[in-house]
Structures are given as C-alpha cells and as structure tokens.
Coordinates of C-alpha atoms and ligand atoms in Angstrom, one line a residue:
X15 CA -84.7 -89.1 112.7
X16 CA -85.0 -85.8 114.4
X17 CA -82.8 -87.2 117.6
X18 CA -80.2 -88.0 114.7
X19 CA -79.9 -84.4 113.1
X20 CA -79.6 -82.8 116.2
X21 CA -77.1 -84.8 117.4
X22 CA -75.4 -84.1 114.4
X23 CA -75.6 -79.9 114.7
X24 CA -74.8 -80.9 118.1
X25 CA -71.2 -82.1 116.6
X26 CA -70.9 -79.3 114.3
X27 CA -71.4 -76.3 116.9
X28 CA -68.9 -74.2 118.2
X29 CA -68.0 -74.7 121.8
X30 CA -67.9 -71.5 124.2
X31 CA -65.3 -71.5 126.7
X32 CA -65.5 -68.6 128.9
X33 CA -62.3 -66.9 130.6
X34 CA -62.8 -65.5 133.8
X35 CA -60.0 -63.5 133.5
X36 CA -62.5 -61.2 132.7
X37 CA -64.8 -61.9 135.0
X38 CA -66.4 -59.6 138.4
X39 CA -64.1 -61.2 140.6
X40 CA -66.4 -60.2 143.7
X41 CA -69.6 -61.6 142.2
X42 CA -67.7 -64.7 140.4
X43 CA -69.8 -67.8 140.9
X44 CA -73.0 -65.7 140.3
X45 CA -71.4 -64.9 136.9
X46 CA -70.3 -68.3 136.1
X47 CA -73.7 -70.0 137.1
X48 CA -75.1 -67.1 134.5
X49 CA -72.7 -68.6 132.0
X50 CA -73.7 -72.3 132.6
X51 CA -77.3 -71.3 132.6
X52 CA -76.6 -69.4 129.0
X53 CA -74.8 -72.7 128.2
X54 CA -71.6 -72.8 128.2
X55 CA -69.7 -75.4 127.5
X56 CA -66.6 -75.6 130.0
X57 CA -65.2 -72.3 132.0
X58 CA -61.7 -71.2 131.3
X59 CA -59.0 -70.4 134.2
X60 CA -56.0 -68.6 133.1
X61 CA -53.2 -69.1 135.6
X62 CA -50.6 -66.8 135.7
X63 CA -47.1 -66.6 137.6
X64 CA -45.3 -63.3 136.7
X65 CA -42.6 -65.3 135.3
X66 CA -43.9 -66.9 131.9
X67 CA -46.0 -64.4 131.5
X68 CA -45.4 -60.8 132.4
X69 CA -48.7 -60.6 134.7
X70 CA -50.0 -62.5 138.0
X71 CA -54.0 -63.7 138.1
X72 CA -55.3 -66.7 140.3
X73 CA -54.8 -70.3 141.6
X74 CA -55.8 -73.5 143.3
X75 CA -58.1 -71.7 145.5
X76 CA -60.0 -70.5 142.6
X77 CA -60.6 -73.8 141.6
X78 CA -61.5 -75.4 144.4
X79 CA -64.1 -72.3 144.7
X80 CA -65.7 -73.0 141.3
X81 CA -65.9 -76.5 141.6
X82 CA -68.3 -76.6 144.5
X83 CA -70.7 -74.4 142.4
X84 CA -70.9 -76.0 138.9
X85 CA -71.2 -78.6 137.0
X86 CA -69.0 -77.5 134.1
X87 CA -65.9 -78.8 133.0
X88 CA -62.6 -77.0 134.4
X89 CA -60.2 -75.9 132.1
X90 CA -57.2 -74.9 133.4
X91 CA -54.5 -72.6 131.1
X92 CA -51.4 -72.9 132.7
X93 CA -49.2 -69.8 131.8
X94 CA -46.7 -70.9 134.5
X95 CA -43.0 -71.6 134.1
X96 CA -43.3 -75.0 135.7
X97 CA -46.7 -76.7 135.1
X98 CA -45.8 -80.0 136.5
X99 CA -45.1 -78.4 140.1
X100 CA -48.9 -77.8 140.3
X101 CA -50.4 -80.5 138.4
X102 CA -51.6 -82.6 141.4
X103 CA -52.6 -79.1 143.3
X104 CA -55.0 -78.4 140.4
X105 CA -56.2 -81.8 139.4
X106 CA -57.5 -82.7 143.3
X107 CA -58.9 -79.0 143.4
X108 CA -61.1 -80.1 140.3
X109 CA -59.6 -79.3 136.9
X110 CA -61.1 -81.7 134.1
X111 CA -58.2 -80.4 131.8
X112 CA -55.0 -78.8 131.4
X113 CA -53.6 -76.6 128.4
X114 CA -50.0 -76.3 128.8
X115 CA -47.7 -74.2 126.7
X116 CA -45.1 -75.9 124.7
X117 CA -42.9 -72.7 125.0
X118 CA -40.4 -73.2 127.5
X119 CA -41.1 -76.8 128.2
X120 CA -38.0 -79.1 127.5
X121 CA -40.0 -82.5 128.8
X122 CA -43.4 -81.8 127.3
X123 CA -44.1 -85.0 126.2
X124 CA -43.7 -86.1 130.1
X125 CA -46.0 -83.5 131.3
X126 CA -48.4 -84.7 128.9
X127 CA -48.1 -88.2 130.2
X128 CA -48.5 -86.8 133.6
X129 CA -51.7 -85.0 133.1
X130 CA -53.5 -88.2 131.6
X131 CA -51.7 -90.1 134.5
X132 CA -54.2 -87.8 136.4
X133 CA -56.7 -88.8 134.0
X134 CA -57.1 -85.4 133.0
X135 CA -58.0 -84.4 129.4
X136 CA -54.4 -82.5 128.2
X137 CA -54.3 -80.1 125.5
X138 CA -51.1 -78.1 123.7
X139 CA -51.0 -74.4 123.8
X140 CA -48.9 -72.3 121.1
X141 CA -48.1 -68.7 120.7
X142 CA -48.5 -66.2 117.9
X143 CA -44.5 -67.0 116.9
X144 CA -44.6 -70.8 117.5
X145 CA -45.1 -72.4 114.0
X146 CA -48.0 -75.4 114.0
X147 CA -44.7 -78.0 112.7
X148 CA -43.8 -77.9 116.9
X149 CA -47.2 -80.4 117.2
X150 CA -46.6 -82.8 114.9
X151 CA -45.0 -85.2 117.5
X152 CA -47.2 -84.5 120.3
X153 CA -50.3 -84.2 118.6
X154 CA -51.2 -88.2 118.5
X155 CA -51.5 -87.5 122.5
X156 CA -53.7 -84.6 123.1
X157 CA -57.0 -84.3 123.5
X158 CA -57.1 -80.5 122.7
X159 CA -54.8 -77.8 120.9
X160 CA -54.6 -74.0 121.8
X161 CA -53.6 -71.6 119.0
X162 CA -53.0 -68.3 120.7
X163 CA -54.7 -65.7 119.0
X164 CA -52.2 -63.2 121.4
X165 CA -49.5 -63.2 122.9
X166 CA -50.6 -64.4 126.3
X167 CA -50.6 -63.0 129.4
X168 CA -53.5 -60.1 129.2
X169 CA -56.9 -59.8 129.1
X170 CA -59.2 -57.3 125.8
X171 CA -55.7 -57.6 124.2
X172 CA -56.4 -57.0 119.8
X173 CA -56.8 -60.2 117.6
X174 CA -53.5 -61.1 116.0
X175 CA -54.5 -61.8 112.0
X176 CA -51.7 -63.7 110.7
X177 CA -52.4 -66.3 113.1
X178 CA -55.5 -67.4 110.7
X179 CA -52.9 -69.4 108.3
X180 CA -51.6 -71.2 111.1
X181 CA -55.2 -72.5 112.5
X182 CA -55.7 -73.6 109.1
X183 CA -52.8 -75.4 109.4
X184 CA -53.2 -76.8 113.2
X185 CA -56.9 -77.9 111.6
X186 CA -55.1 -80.3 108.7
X187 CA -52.9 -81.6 110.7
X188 CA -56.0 -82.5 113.5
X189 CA -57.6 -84.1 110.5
X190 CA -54.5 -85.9 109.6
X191 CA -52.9 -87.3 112.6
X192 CA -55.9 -86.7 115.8
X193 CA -59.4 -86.4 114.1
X194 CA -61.8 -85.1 117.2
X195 CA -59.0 -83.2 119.1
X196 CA -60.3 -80.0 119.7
X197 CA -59.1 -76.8 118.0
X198 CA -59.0 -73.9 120.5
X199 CA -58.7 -70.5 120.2
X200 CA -57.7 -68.0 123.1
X201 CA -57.2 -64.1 122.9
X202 CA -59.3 -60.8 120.7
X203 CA -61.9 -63.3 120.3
X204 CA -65.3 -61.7 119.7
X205 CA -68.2 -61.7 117.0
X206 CA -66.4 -60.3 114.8
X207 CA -63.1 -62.8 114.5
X208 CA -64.8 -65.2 116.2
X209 CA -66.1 -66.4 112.5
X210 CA -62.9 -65.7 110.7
X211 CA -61.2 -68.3 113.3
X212 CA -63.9 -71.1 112.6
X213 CA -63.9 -70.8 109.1
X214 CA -60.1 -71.1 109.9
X215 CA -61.2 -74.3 111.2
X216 CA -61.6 -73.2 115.3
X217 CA -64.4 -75.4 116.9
X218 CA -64.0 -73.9 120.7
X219 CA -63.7 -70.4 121.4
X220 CA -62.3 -69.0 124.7
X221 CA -63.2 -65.5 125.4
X222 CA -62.8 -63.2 128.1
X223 CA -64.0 -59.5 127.6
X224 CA -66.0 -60.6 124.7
X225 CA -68.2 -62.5 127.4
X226 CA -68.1 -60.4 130.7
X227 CA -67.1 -57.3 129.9
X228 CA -70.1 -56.2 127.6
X229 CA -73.1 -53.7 128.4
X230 CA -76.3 -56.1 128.5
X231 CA -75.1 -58.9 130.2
X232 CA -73.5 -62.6 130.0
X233 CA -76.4 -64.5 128.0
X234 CA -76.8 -62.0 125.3
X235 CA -72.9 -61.7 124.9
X236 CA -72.9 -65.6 124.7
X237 CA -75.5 -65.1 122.0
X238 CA -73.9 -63.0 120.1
X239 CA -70.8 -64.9 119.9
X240 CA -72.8 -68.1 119.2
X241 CA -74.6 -67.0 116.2
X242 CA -71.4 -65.3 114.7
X243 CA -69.8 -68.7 114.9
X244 CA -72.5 -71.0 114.1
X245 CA -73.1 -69.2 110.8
X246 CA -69.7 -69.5 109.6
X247 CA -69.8 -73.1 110.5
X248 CA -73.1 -73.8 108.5
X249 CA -72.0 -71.6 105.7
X250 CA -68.9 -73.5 105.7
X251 CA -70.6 -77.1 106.0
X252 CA -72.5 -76.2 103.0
X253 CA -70.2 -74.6 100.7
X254 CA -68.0 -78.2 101.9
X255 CA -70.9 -80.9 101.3
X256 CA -71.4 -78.6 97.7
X257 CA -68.1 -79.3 97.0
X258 CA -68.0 -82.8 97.7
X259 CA -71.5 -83.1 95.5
X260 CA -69.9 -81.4 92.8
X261 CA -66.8 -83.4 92.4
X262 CA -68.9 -86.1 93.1
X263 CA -70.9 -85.2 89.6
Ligands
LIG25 C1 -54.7 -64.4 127.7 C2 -55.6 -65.5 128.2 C3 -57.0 -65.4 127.7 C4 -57.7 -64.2 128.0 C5 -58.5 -63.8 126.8 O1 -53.4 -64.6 128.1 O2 -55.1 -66.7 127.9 O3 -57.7 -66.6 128.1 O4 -58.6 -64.3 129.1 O5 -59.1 -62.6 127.1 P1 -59.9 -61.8 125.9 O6 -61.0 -62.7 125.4 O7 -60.4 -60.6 126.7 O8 -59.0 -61.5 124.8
LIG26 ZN1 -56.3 -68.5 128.3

C-alpha cells in the first residue's frame, strides 16, 4: 500500500536536469557527483558550434569525461547546425539521449530515426518563435520534447513569459498523440518560474545558473527548485482530481 503511493508521487515529481553550462568547469565531475548525490535525475550537456547558435561550449570529450564518473543518464542538447554528423561521436562517448532542434533541420524525421537506430532516447527541441503545430507529425516518435524557455545559445539568460501558452499547448498535444513523452523546459528556469512552467504542464526542468551558480551550494539550490515545482504539481493534482470529483457529482 505504501510501496504503491510512492510510486505514484514518484510519477508525479518533477524531474531535475542540470546544465553544466553553468557549471565550475575545473572542478566538473566533483560538481556533478554533488548533483547525483542531491538527486538528480539526468545531467544536461549543451553543445554548441558558433554556427546555430551565436556561442561555442563543449563536445565529445566532455562526454566521454562524465561518463566514467556517473551513473546518470546523458542528455545531450545539440545546438549544432548538423546533428547527424556527430550522432555516432556522441552516442559511443555515452549519451543516453539526444534533443535536437527542429529549426534548421530539413530531414528531421531521419535524424530522429537515426538517434533510435542508436537506440538512443530522441527528443524535439523548439524555440521561443517556433509554434507547438511544428510537432504534431513528429511527436508520435519522440521520447521527449524541449520547449525553449530562451532563445538558446547562453547561459542566466531572463525567462521568456509568452512561452507559457505554448507549454500548455505542447502538454495537450503530449496527452493527445504521446501520453508519457516528457515535457522539457530549458532556459530562466529557477524557483520562481520553475512553478509557473509545471503548472503550464513542464514535468523536467533543465537549469543551469539556477543550480550552480548560487551562494550555498548544489544540494540546497536543487532543493529549492524541487519544492517550488513539487508544490505546483500537488496543488495542481488536487485542484485536478477536485475537478474530476465534482463533475463526477
Ligand atoms: C541555453 C541552454 C541551457 C542553459 C540554461 O541555450 O540550452 O541549457 O544552460 O541556462 P540557465 O538555466 O542558466 O538559463
Ligand atoms: Zn540546453
């Protein structure tokens, strides 16, 4: 009976995927084994090429790095021109997952196919201007979707607002077409919009300076960010099962 409920809070809570973008880059693993240890949920790699994006960050080697020391899953954000040149690179360095931008991808269907071919866990990532319609097609084949909450590229960048609509939106149509495909959000994420995005309908949050850029450390920041979520979430799972009970009257 216990077992049971937890596994089902389990289900309901908000994942925490940590960017080391804003990570100590000299004291890296030490800060991601302090992020496993304050449980995490997967780490977040933000590759960058100068080209897509209008900044440069890290690669392969990175990867390979991480791997070695921990057990969490890899998830690799490609902001890259052409992903499918460095699929294989990063799958046999140890991503678990890709998220690759739909932007400025004329075959994304066929990268999609390519990362599973990998058997790799694939997931969609949209920008502030791309309009949730663009997933309808490839939504049946994802595992995750990434609704940029910036435009991407930079690190402690400010949350954009008017992106709330459109995670509502990107959350019916997960209901509709891919119910358990993960509803990510990337960019100004911290305890303070981190609730607004999962009553939006967010259930992993990827943050950067909200995690490792704070005054009293990784595990308290995690903390933070947890509770914020996980109150909207059970707020909302009430006010949801009271709704249901009242129609149901
Ligand atoms: C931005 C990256 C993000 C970035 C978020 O292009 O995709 O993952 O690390 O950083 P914060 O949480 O600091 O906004
Ligand atoms: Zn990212």
């Amino acid at each position: 009976m216990k077992k049971g409920r937890n596994q089902e809070m389990d289900r309901d809570a908000v994942k925490l995927a940590p960017s080391i973008l804003a990570a100590d880059f000299a004291r890296l693993g030490e800060q991601v084994a302090e992020a496993e240890k304050a449980g995490a949920d997967r780490i977040h790699i933000d590759v960058m090429d100068g080209h897509f994006v209008p900044n440069l960050s890290m690669g392969v080697p990175i990867v390979e790095s991480l791997r070695r020391v921990t057990h969490l899953p890899l998830e690799t954000h490609l902001m890259i021109s052409d992903p499918d040149l460095f699929l294989d690179d990063f799958s046999k360095a140890g991503s678990d997952s890709f998220l690759v931008h739909w932007e400025g991808n004329n075959n994304l269907h066929r990268t999609v196919q390519r990362i599973k071919a990998l058997g790799k866990l694939g997931g969609v990532a949209i920008n502030p201007a791309t309009p949730a319609s663009v997933l309808e097609e490839i939504l049946p084949d994802v595992d995750q979707v990434l609704v940029m909450t910036v435009n991407p590229g930079f690190g402690n960048q400010h949350f954009i607002h008017t992106t709330l609509p459109k995670i509502r939106r990107v959350r019916q149509m997960i209901e509709q077409f891919k119910p358990g495909c993960d509803l990510e959000v990337d960019g100004g994420i911290d305890p303070k919009t981190a609730p607004l995005t999962v009553h939006a309908g967010a259930n992993v949050l990827v943050a950067g300076s909200a995690i490792f850029s704070v005054h009293d450390g990784i595990a308290a920041a995690m903390k933070r960010l947890r509770d914020s979520a996980n109150q909207k979430r059970t707020e909302k799972t009430r006010n949801s099962k009271s709704e249901i009970h009242n129609q149901s009257k």
